[in-house]
Short mmCIF file of C-alpha atoms in Angstrom, two decimals:
data_model
loop_
_atom_site.label_atom_id
_atom_site.label_comp_id
_atom_site.label_asym_id
_atom_site.label_seq_id
_atom_site.Cartn_x
_atom_site.Cartn_y
_atom_site.Cartn_z
CA MET A 1 93.72 91.09 122.85
CA LYS A 2 93.76 94.74 123.86
CA PRO A 3 96.34 95.79 126.46
CA ALA A 4 95.02 96.64 129.91
CA PHE A 5 96.25 99.77 131.62
CA ALA A 6 96.18 100.53 135.31
CA SER A 7 94.75 103.84 136.41
CA PHE A 8 94.77 105.29 139.91
CA THR A 9 92.34 108.11 139.19
CA ARG A 10 88.92 108.07 137.59
CA PRO A 11 89.21 106.77 133.99
CA VAL A 12 88.90 109.37 131.30
CA ALA A 13 87.63 108.60 127.79
CA VAL A 14 88.17 110.72 124.65
CA ALA A 15 89.60 110.78 121.10
CA LEU A 16 90.27 112.51 117.85
CA CYS A 17 87.63 112.33 115.17
CA ALA A 18 88.65 111.14 111.74
CA THR A 19 86.36 112.49 109.04
CA GLY A 20 86.13 112.19 105.30
CA ARG A 21 83.80 112.65 102.37
CA ALA A 22 81.72 109.69 101.24
CA ALA A 23 81.00 109.09 97.58
CA LEU A 24 77.37 109.50 96.59
CA ASN A 25 75.55 106.47 95.14
CA ASN A 26 72.59 107.04 92.85
CA ASN A 27 69.90 104.39 92.81
CA SER A 28 68.72 103.33 89.38
CA ALA A 29 65.06 103.68 88.56
CA ALA A 30 63.43 101.35 86.05
CA LEU A 31 60.91 102.89 83.71
CA PRO A 32 57.90 100.75 82.79
CA THR A 33 57.60 99.66 79.18
CA GLY A 34 54.47 100.40 77.22
CA LYS A 35 53.35 103.13 74.88
CA ARG A 36 55.94 105.26 73.23
CA LEU A 37 56.21 108.58 75.07
CA GLN A 38 57.09 111.91 73.52
CA ARG A 39 60.19 113.04 75.39
CA SER A 40 61.68 116.47 75.43
CA PRO A 41 65.46 117.02 74.89
CA GLY A 42 65.83 117.77 78.60
CA LEU A 43 64.28 114.42 79.45
CA HIS A 44 66.74 112.67 77.14
CA ILE A 45 69.63 114.31 78.99
CA ILE A 46 68.21 113.19 82.34
CA LEU A 47 67.85 109.60 81.12
CA ILE A 48 71.44 109.62 79.87
CA LEU A 49 72.71 110.85 83.24
CA VAL A 50 70.65 108.22 85.05
CA ALA A 51 72.14 105.52 82.84
CA LEU A 52 75.68 106.77 83.40
CA PHE A 53 75.50 107.07 87.16
CA ALA A 54 73.12 104.24 88.00
CA HIS A 55 74.21 101.70 90.62
CA PRO A 56 72.46 98.63 91.97
CA ALA A 57 69.89 99.57 94.61
CA GLY A 58 71.42 99.44 98.06
CA ALA A 59 74.99 98.85 96.79
CA ILE A 60 77.62 100.39 99.04
CA THR A 61 81.36 100.81 98.52
CA LEU A 62 84.08 100.36 101.10
CA GLU A 63 84.54 104.13 101.33
CA ASN A 64 80.84 104.52 102.13
CA VAL A 65 81.13 101.85 104.80
CA MET A 66 84.08 103.61 106.41
CA GLN A 67 82.45 107.03 106.35
CA THR A 68 79.10 105.81 107.70
CA THR A 69 80.85 103.85 110.44
CA ILE A 70 82.75 106.93 111.59
CA GLU A 71 79.59 109.04 111.61
CA ASN A 72 77.07 106.62 113.15
CA ASN A 73 78.85 103.80 115.00
CA PRO A 74 77.70 103.76 118.68
CA ALA A 75 81.13 102.91 120.08
CA ILE A 76 82.69 105.83 118.21
CA GLN A 77 79.89 108.16 119.30
CA GLU A 78 80.43 107.12 122.92
CA ALA A 79 84.15 107.81 122.63
CA LYS A 80 83.44 111.23 121.12
CA ALA A 81 81.17 112.07 124.04
CA GLY A 82 84.02 111.13 126.36
CA LEU A 83 86.03 114.08 125.01
CA GLU A 84 83.67 116.51 126.70
CA GLN A 85 83.99 114.57 129.95
CA ALA A 86 87.78 114.83 129.76
CA ALA A 87 87.57 118.56 129.10
CA GLY A 88 85.46 118.97 132.23
CA GLN A 89 87.90 116.89 134.25
CA ARG A 90 90.73 119.12 133.05
CA LEU A 91 88.92 122.11 134.57
CA VAL A 92 88.83 120.24 137.88
CA PHE A 93 92.60 119.69 137.76
CA ARG A 94 93.20 123.34 136.90
CA SER A 95 90.94 124.66 139.64
CA ILE A 96 93.79 124.38 142.14
CA VAL A 97 95.40 127.43 140.50
CA TRP A 98 92.44 129.79 140.45
CA PRO A 99 91.19 131.76 143.47
CA ASP A 100 88.04 130.83 145.40
CA VAL A 101 85.57 133.70 145.83
CA GLU A 102 82.50 133.55 148.04
CA LEU A 103 79.78 136.18 148.38
CA GLY A 104 76.88 136.24 150.82
CA VAL A 105 74.18 138.68 151.94
CA PRO A 106 72.69 137.70 155.32
CA ALA A 107 69.49 139.71 156.00
CA GLY A 108 66.65 139.61 158.45
CA LEU A 109 65.00 141.23 161.46
CA GLN A 110 66.59 141.91 164.85
CA TYR A 111 64.36 142.21 167.88
CA GLY A 112 64.53 141.78 171.64
CA HIS A 113 65.89 143.80 174.61
CA ARG A 114 69.54 144.18 175.54
CA ALA A 115 71.29 147.12 177.29
CA GLY A 116 68.24 149.38 177.05
CA GLU A 117 67.35 148.65 173.45
CA SER A 118 63.95 147.48 172.39
CA GLY A 119 61.87 147.18 169.24
CA VAL A 120 62.35 145.52 165.88
CA LYS A 121 65.11 146.54 163.49
CA GLY A 122 65.78 145.26 159.98
CA PHE A 123 69.33 144.56 158.88
CA GLY A 124 71.39 143.36 155.93
CA VAL A 125 75.09 142.48 155.83
CA GLY A 126 77.30 141.91 152.82
CA ARG A 127 80.05 139.30 153.24
CA GLY A 128 82.84 138.30 150.89
CA ALA A 129 85.85 135.97 151.01
CA LEU A 130 88.74 135.41 148.62
CA ASP A 131 91.31 132.61 149.00
CA GLN A 132 94.30 132.12 146.72
CA THR A 133 96.95 129.40 146.71
CA LEU A 134 100.35 131.06 146.99
CA PHE A 135 102.56 127.99 146.98
CA ASP A 136 101.71 124.33 146.25
CA VAL A 137 104.04 121.72 144.78
CA ALA A 138 101.06 119.93 143.18
CA VAL A 139 100.14 122.87 140.91
CA PRO A 140 102.35 122.10 137.86
CA HIS A 141 101.61 118.37 138.07
CA SER A 142 97.89 119.02 138.29
CA LEU A 143 98.00 121.24 135.18
CA ARG A 144 99.92 118.61 133.22
CA ARG A 145 97.57 115.86 134.43
CA GLY A 146 94.56 117.74 133.09
CA ASP A 147 96.19 118.12 129.67
CA VAL A 148 97.20 114.45 129.60
CA GLY A 149 93.65 113.46 130.49
CA VAL A 150 92.34 115.15 127.34
CA LEU A 151 95.06 113.51 125.23
CA ILE A 152 94.14 110.13 126.71
CA ALA A 153 90.52 110.69 125.77
CA GLN A 154 91.53 111.68 122.24
CA GLN A 155 93.60 108.56 121.77
CA GLN A 156 90.83 106.41 123.23
CA LEU A 157 88.59 107.77 120.49
CA ASN A 158 91.30 107.00 117.94
CA VAL A 159 91.52 103.44 119.20
CA ALA A 160 87.74 103.07 119.01
CA VAL A 161 87.73 104.44 115.45
CA VAL A 162 90.45 102.01 114.35
CA GLU A 163 88.71 99.02 115.94
CA GLN A 164 85.33 99.80 114.40
CA LEU A 165 86.74 100.65 110.96
CA HIS A 166 88.77 97.45 110.96
CA ALA A 167 85.76 95.35 111.93
CA ALA A 168 83.64 97.00 109.22
CA ARG A 169 86.35 96.44 106.62
CA LEU A 170 86.69 92.75 107.50
CA ALA A 171 82.91 92.35 107.32
CA PHE A 172 82.90 94.03 103.89
CA TYR A 173 85.56 91.62 102.60
CA SER A 174 83.73 88.66 104.12
CA ALA A 175 80.51 89.67 102.38
CA LEU A 176 82.28 89.96 99.00
CA TYR A 177 84.00 86.62 99.50
CA ASN A 178 80.92 84.63 100.48
CA ARG A 179 78.79 86.22 97.76
CA SER A 180 81.40 85.27 95.14
CA LEU A 181 81.76 81.82 96.64
CA GLU A 182 78.00 81.31 96.43
CA SER A 183 78.06 82.45 92.81
CA ILE A 184 80.88 80.00 91.96
CA ARG A 185 79.06 77.09 93.55
CA LYS A 186 75.77 78.00 91.82
CA GLU A 187 77.57 78.18 88.47
CA GLN A 188 79.13 74.80 89.12
CA GLN A 189 75.77 73.37 90.16
CA GLN A 190 74.23 74.62 86.93
CA ARG A 191 76.90 72.86 84.91
CA LEU A 192 76.38 69.66 86.85
CA GLN A 193 72.61 69.91 86.33
CA GLU A 194 73.25 70.21 82.60
CA ASN A 195 75.28 67.02 82.91
CA VAL A 196 72.35 65.40 84.72
CA ALA A 197 70.05 66.31 81.82
CA THR A 198 72.58 64.93 79.34
CA GLN A 199 72.95 61.65 81.22
CA LYS A 200 69.17 61.35 81.51
CA ASN A 201 68.77 61.70 77.74
CA ARG A 202 71.53 59.16 77.15
CA PHE A 203 69.91 56.76 79.64
CA GLU A 204 66.50 57.11 77.98
CA SER A 205 68.14 56.55 74.59
CA GLY A 206 69.90 53.42 75.84
CA LEU A 207 73.39 54.91 75.40
CA ALA A 208 74.22 54.88 79.15
CA ASP A 209 73.23 52.86 82.18
CA ARG A 210 71.31 54.06 85.25
CA SER A 211 74.48 54.36 87.40
CA ALA A 212 75.84 57.23 85.26
CA PHE A 213 72.56 59.11 85.59
CA GLY A 214 72.42 58.44 89.37
CA SER A 215 76.01 59.56 90.05
CA ALA A 216 75.45 62.77 88.08
CA SER A 217 72.32 63.54 90.12
CA ILE A 218 74.13 62.90 93.41
CA GLN A 219 77.03 65.07 92.34
CA ALA A 220 74.72 68.00 91.56
CA SER A 221 72.80 67.67 94.84
CA GLU A 222 76.02 67.63 96.91
CA LEU A 223 76.63 71.30 96.13
CA GLN A 224 73.36 72.54 97.62
CA PRO A 225 74.54 72.48 101.30
CA GLN A 226 77.69 74.37 100.30
CA ILE A 227 75.60 77.01 98.51
CA GLU A 228 73.39 77.43 101.57
CA SER A 229 76.42 77.67 103.85
CA ALA A 230 77.94 80.44 101.71
CA ARG A 231 74.58 82.23 101.70
CA ARG A 232 74.33 82.13 105.49
CA ALA A 233 77.88 83.43 105.83
CA TYR A 234 77.02 86.28 103.45
CA LEU A 235 73.98 87.24 105.52
CA ASP A 236 76.09 87.17 108.69
CA ALA A 237 78.62 89.52 107.08
CA GLN A 238 75.77 91.85 106.06
CA LEU A 239 74.52 91.91 109.65
CA GLN A 240 78.03 92.76 110.88
CA LEU A 241 78.19 95.60 108.38
CA ALA A 242 74.81 96.87 109.54
CA GLN A 243 75.95 96.74 113.15
CA ALA A 244 79.15 98.67 112.40
CA MET A 245 77.20 101.28 110.41
CA ALA A 246 74.43 101.55 113.06
CA ILE A 247 71.76 100.35 110.62
CA ASN A 248 68.63 98.84 112.12
CA PRO A 249 67.73 95.77 109.98
CA ALA A 250 64.09 96.14 111.04
CA GLU A 251 63.86 99.60 109.50
CA ARG A 252 66.24 99.44 106.54
CA THR A 253 67.49 96.83 104.11
CA LEU A 254 70.85 95.25 104.83
CA PRO A 255 73.81 96.90 103.08
CA GLU A 256 74.76 95.30 99.78
CA PRO A 257 78.56 95.46 99.17
CA ASP A 258 79.53 96.82 95.78
CA GLY A 259 82.33 95.34 93.68
CA GLU A 260 84.39 92.16 93.80
CA LEU A 261 87.49 91.07 95.66
CA GLU A 262 90.65 92.15 93.88
CA PHE A 263 94.22 91.02 94.36
CA VAL A 264 96.53 94.00 94.88
CA PRO A 265 100.24 93.17 95.30
CA LYS A 266 101.90 94.91 98.22
CA HIS A 267 105.58 95.75 98.44
CA LEU A 268 106.80 96.28 101.98
CA ASN A 269 109.80 97.82 103.69
CA LEU A 270 109.61 96.12 107.06
CA ASN A 271 112.18 98.25 108.89
CA SER A 272 110.74 101.64 107.91
CA GLU A 273 107.16 100.45 108.47
CA THR A 274 108.04 99.19 111.94
CA ALA A 275 109.58 102.53 112.91
CA ALA A 276 106.56 104.40 111.54
CA ALA A 277 104.11 102.11 113.36
CA LEU A 278 105.79 102.82 116.70
CA GLU A 279 105.21 106.52 116.10
CA ARG A 280 101.67 106.65 114.74
CA ARG A 281 99.74 103.73 116.22
CA ALA A 282 96.92 105.02 118.40
CA ASP A 283 97.16 102.23 120.98
CA VAL A 284 100.90 102.83 121.44
CA LYS A 285 100.30 106.56 121.94
CA LEU A 286 97.54 105.71 124.42
CA ALA A 287 99.87 103.40 126.37
CA ARG A 288 102.51 106.11 126.63
CA LEU A 289 99.90 108.62 127.78
CA PHE A 290 98.73 106.27 130.53
CA VAL A 291 102.32 106.12 131.77
CA ARG A 292 102.52 109.93 131.81
CA ALA A 293 99.17 110.22 133.57
CA ALA A 294 100.15 107.72 136.27
CA ASN A 295 103.43 109.57 136.81
CA GLN A 296 101.58 112.86 137.32
CA ASP A 297 99.09 111.18 139.68
CA GLU A 298 101.96 109.96 141.82
CA ARG A 299 103.53 113.41 141.95
CA ILE A 300 100.23 115.10 142.84
CA ILE A 301 99.77 112.76 145.78
CA ALA A 302 103.40 113.05 146.89
CA ALA A 303 102.99 116.85 146.97
CA GLU A 304 101.11 116.38 150.26
CA TYR A 305 104.51 115.92 151.93
CA TYR A 306 105.52 119.49 151.04
CA PRO A 307 104.32 122.71 152.71
CA LYS A 308 101.45 124.74 151.32
CA MET A 309 100.82 128.45 151.61
CA THR A 310 97.51 130.20 151.02
CA GLY A 311 96.39 133.82 151.38
CA GLY A 312 93.01 135.43 151.52
CA PHE A 313 90.76 138.29 152.43
CA ARG A 314 87.59 138.46 154.47
CA GLY A 315 85.29 141.46 154.24
CA GLU A 316 81.96 142.57 155.64
CA TRP A 317 79.89 145.51 154.51
CA VAL A 318 77.42 146.87 157.05
CA PRO A 319 74.98 149.55 155.79
CA VAL A 320 73.74 150.40 159.32
CA THR A 321 75.24 150.26 162.82
CA GLY A 322 73.88 148.73 165.94
CA ILE A 323 73.46 145.27 164.46
CA HIS A 324 74.44 142.44 166.76
CA ARG A 325 76.74 139.73 165.60
CA GLN A 326 75.47 136.24 165.97
CA GLY A 327 76.63 134.95 169.34
CA SER A 328 77.85 138.35 170.62
CA THR A 329 77.40 139.12 174.34
CA SER A 330 78.26 142.83 174.48
CA ARG A 331 78.16 145.97 172.37
CA THR A 332 81.89 145.78 171.77
CA GLN A 333 81.29 142.64 169.70
CA ASP A 334 78.62 144.19 167.52
CA PHE A 335 79.10 145.57 164.01
CA ILE A 336 80.48 149.04 164.08
CA GLY A 337 81.08 149.49 160.37
CA SER A 338 82.42 147.79 157.25
CA GLU A 339 85.75 146.02 157.55
CA ILE A 340 88.29 143.95 155.55
CA ARG A 341 90.61 141.39 157.12
CA GLU A 342 93.54 139.75 155.40
CA ARG A 343 95.01 136.37 156.32
CA ALA A 344 97.78 133.98 155.37
CA ALA A 345 98.04 130.30 156.21
CA TYR A 346 100.99 127.96 156.12
CA THR A 347 100.58 124.19 156.51
CA TRP A 348 103.06 121.34 156.50
CA ARG A 349 102.34 117.70 157.14
CA VAL A 350 104.63 116.58 159.97
CA VAL A 351 103.39 113.05 160.66
CA ASP A 352 101.89 110.81 157.98
CA ASN A 353 99.60 108.13 159.31
CA GLY A 354 99.81 106.22 156.01
CA LYS A 355 97.12 108.11 154.12
CA VAL A 356 99.55 109.85 151.80
CA GLY A 357 102.27 107.22 151.77
CA GLY A 358 99.84 104.43 150.90
CA ALA A 359 98.26 106.44 148.11
CA VAL A 360 101.69 107.18 146.67
CA LEU A 361 102.55 103.48 146.64
CA ARG A 362 99.30 102.62 144.84
CA ALA A 363 99.92 105.32 142.23
CA ARG A 364 103.50 104.11 141.76
CA SER A 365 102.26 100.56 141.26
CA ALA A 366 99.79 101.76 138.60
CA ARG A 367 102.58 103.64 136.82
CA GLU A 368 104.87 100.59 136.79
CA ILE A 369 102.10 98.37 135.45
CA ASN A 370 101.43 100.85 132.65
CA GLU A 371 105.13 101.05 131.82
CA LEU A 372 105.40 97.26 131.53
CA THR A 373 102.27 97.12 129.36
CA CYS A 374 103.61 99.86 127.10
CA HIS A 375 106.99 98.17 126.69
CA LYS A 376 105.32 94.85 125.89
CA LEU A 377 103.13 96.49 123.26
CA GLU A 378 106.13 98.19 121.65
CA ALA A 379 108.08 94.93 121.64
CA ASP A 380 105.19 93.02 120.04
CA ILE A 381 104.86 95.37 117.08
CA PRO A 382 107.98 94.22 115.14
CA ARG A 383 107.01 90.57 115.58
CA GLU A 384 103.43 91.26 114.51
CA LEU A 385 104.48 93.16 111.41
CA SER A 386 106.98 90.46 110.47
CA ARG A 387 104.27 87.80 110.77
CA ILE A 388 101.82 89.77 108.63
CA ALA A 389 104.50 90.52 106.02
CA ASN A 390 105.32 86.83 105.71
CA TYR A 391 101.64 85.99 105.40
CA LEU A 392 101.18 88.62 102.68
CA SER A 393 104.07 87.10 100.76
CA THR A 394 102.62 83.60 101.18
CA THR A 395 99.13 84.56 100.04
CA GLY A 396 100.62 86.44 97.09
CA GLU A 397 102.54 83.39 95.90
CA ARG A 398 99.49 81.20 96.44
CA GLU A 399 97.26 83.55 94.45
CA ARG A 400 99.64 83.59 91.49
CA SER A 401 99.92 79.82 91.51
CA LEU A 402 96.17 79.28 91.77
CA ALA A 403 95.50 81.84 89.03
CA ALA A 404 97.54 79.77 86.58
CA ALA A 405 95.96 76.51 87.81
CA THR A 406 92.46 77.96 87.48
CA ALA A 407 93.05 78.98 83.88
CA ALA A 408 94.28 75.48 83.03
CA ALA A 409 91.41 73.79 84.92
CA GLU A 410 88.84 75.99 83.18
CA GLU A 411 90.17 75.07 79.75
CA SER A 412 90.19 71.37 80.66
CA ALA A 413 86.61 71.58 81.98
CA ARG A 414 85.49 73.27 78.76
CA VAL A 415 86.98 70.53 76.59
CA ILE A 416 85.50 67.76 78.74
CA GLN A 417 82.07 69.42 78.69
CA GLU A 418 82.13 69.49 74.88
CA ASN A 419 82.99 65.79 74.71
CA VAL A 420 80.69 64.44 77.41
CA ALA A 421 77.53 64.97 75.36
CA SER A 422 78.89 62.90 72.50
CA GLY A 423 79.97 60.12 74.85
CA LEU A 424 83.68 60.49 74.17
CA VAL A 425 84.37 60.82 77.90
CA SER A 426 82.59 59.26 80.86
CA SER A 427 80.50 61.09 83.44
CA PHE A 428 83.11 60.12 86.01
CA GLU A 429 85.79 62.03 84.08
CA TYR A 430 83.42 64.97 83.80
CA ARG A 431 82.79 64.89 87.53
CA ILE A 432 86.51 64.75 88.34
CA THR A 433 87.24 67.64 85.97
CA GLN A 434 84.43 69.80 87.30
CA ASN A 435 85.42 69.13 90.91
CA GLY A 436 89.00 70.07 90.13
CA PHE A 437 87.91 73.28 88.45
CA LEU A 438 85.66 74.08 91.42
CA GLU A 439 88.47 73.49 93.90
CA THR A 440 91.01 75.63 92.05
CA LYS A 441 88.54 78.47 91.42
CA SER A 442 87.37 78.43 95.04
CA GLY A 443 91.00 78.26 96.18
CA LEU A 444 91.87 81.30 94.05
CA LEU A 445 88.96 83.22 95.57
CA GLU A 446 90.01 82.21 99.09
CA ALA A 447 93.63 83.22 98.44
CA THR A 448 92.45 86.63 97.23
CA TYR A 449 90.21 86.95 100.29
CA GLN A 450 93.00 86.02 102.69
CA HIS A 451 95.34 88.49 100.98
CA ASN A 452 92.79 91.30 101.45
CA LEU A 453 92.39 90.36 105.11
CA ALA A 454 96.16 90.47 105.52
CA ARG A 455 96.26 93.91 103.90
CA ALA A 456 93.63 95.09 106.36
CA GLU A 457 95.65 93.66 109.25
CA TRP A 458 98.75 95.40 107.92
CA ASP A 459 96.96 98.76 107.79
CA ARG A 460 95.75 98.24 111.35
CA ALA A 461 99.14 97.11 112.66
CA THR A 462 100.95 100.04 111.02
CA GLY A 463 98.38 102.62 112.15
CA ARG A 464 97.27 103.58 108.64
CA TYR A 465 93.53 103.75 109.17
CA PHE A 466 93.49 107.54 109.39
CA GLN A 467 95.26 107.65 106.04
CA PHE A 468 93.28 104.70 104.69
CA SER A 469 92.13 104.56 101.11
CA TYR A 470 90.90 101.57 99.17
CA ASP A 471 93.14 101.00 96.17
CA THR A 472 91.41 99.36 93.24
CA ALA A 473 93.45 96.67 91.60
CA PRO A 474 94.50 97.23 87.99
CA ALA A 475 92.90 95.05 85.36
CA ARG A 476 94.69 91.79 84.68
#
C-alpha cells in the first residue's frame, strides 16, 4: 500500500526521467527452399550475419521491456508532463518577488461645452504603474516552496517509474514461469501418452488387463486442465507486459519473453543495504519533501501576521493640454502636463477574524500528518528488508534441495520408463514415478520463480531500479 500524504496547497506532480539504451533484436527471416540459387560472396556474408544475430520473431528481453516501459508507459508519461506543471507553479510562487508593471493608453474624442469651450478634440494619454514589494516575511518561504514543488514532482515521477518497472518485471518473470510450466506439463503428458500406447499394445497382446490401460489413459488426461491453466496464466502475463509497455494488442502481437528463468544466488549485507535504502528510495525522498512543502506552506500563511511594505510609481504622459480628467469638475482638475507620482504603503494585520489563524492550523495539521507518514515509512523499511532477505535465503535453500531431488527423480523416471515396456514394472509404479518427477521439476521451477520475484522485491525495496541491470546466471 502506498503511503498517503496530506497537502494543503494544490498537488504538484513531477519526476526525474530514467533513461537507458535498449538492445536491438533482429528478427530472423526464413528463406524458401527450392532451386539452387547462385549467390554472390556479399550475399553469403549477409546470410552468415543473419544466422548469427537471428532471434525468435517477437522475442523481447527484460532490458527491452524496461526501456520500452520507461519510454511509452502512460503513467510515466503523465508523471513527466507533471514536471512542466510544477515548473509553472514555481513561477507563481516566485512572482511575489518581482515587480508588477502596468501600461495603458486611453484614447478617444472629447466634445461638449464647458467654461467657454466647444467643438470636438481628440486626445491620447499614456499611463504606467510600477509596484514593488519592499518587505514581506513570506518571500523566502515562497521561493523555497516553489523549489520544493519541482522536487516533489521529480520524485513523483521517480515513484511512477519504479512502480511501472517493477510491475513489468514481475509480469516478465510470470510469463517465463508459466511458459516453462506449460512446457513441463506437456512433456510429462507426452511421456504418459507413450505409456498409454504401451499399455494398449500390451492389452491387445493379452499381456495386461483393461484396468492398466484405463488408468494410464486417465493419468494422461488429468494433465490437460493443468496445461490449459498454465497457458491462460501465460497469456495474462503477456497482456500485463503489453499494458506496461503501452502496446495495443489489437494492433500488434503480444510481447514474447526471451530466455528462461535462472537462479542467481544473492549475498546480502542487511545493515548497509538498509542504510542505503533510506537514502536512495524515491518514496522516502518524496515523503520528506512533502514534510518540507507543508512546513513552507505553514510559514507562508503565518507571514500574514507580519507587516508588509510596498512601493510604487504612477505616471501619466499627456501629449496635449486641455484634456479633461474623467470626473473632473473644473479646469484645475484637468491635465496640465505629464507627471510621475511615487507612493509607499505599509500594512499590518491588527485583528485576525480567523481567516489566517484557521489556515495556519490546517497547514500545521497537514505537516504533522506528513511527518508521521514519513516516520512510519522509514521505520517499515528495515522490517521489510529483513523479511525479503529471509525469504531470499529460504527460496535459495529450497532451490538447491529441489535441484538435487529433481536430478534423482529424473534418473528414476528414466529407469522405470525403460522397464515398463518389458513389463518388469507395473503401470502404477510408472505413474507414481512420473508424478514424483513432475512434482519435483515443477517445484524446482516454482522455487526459481519465487527467488526471482524476491530479487525484484529486494531491488524495489532498496531503491535499485535506477541502477537496475539483469544479471544472467552462470551456467551450472
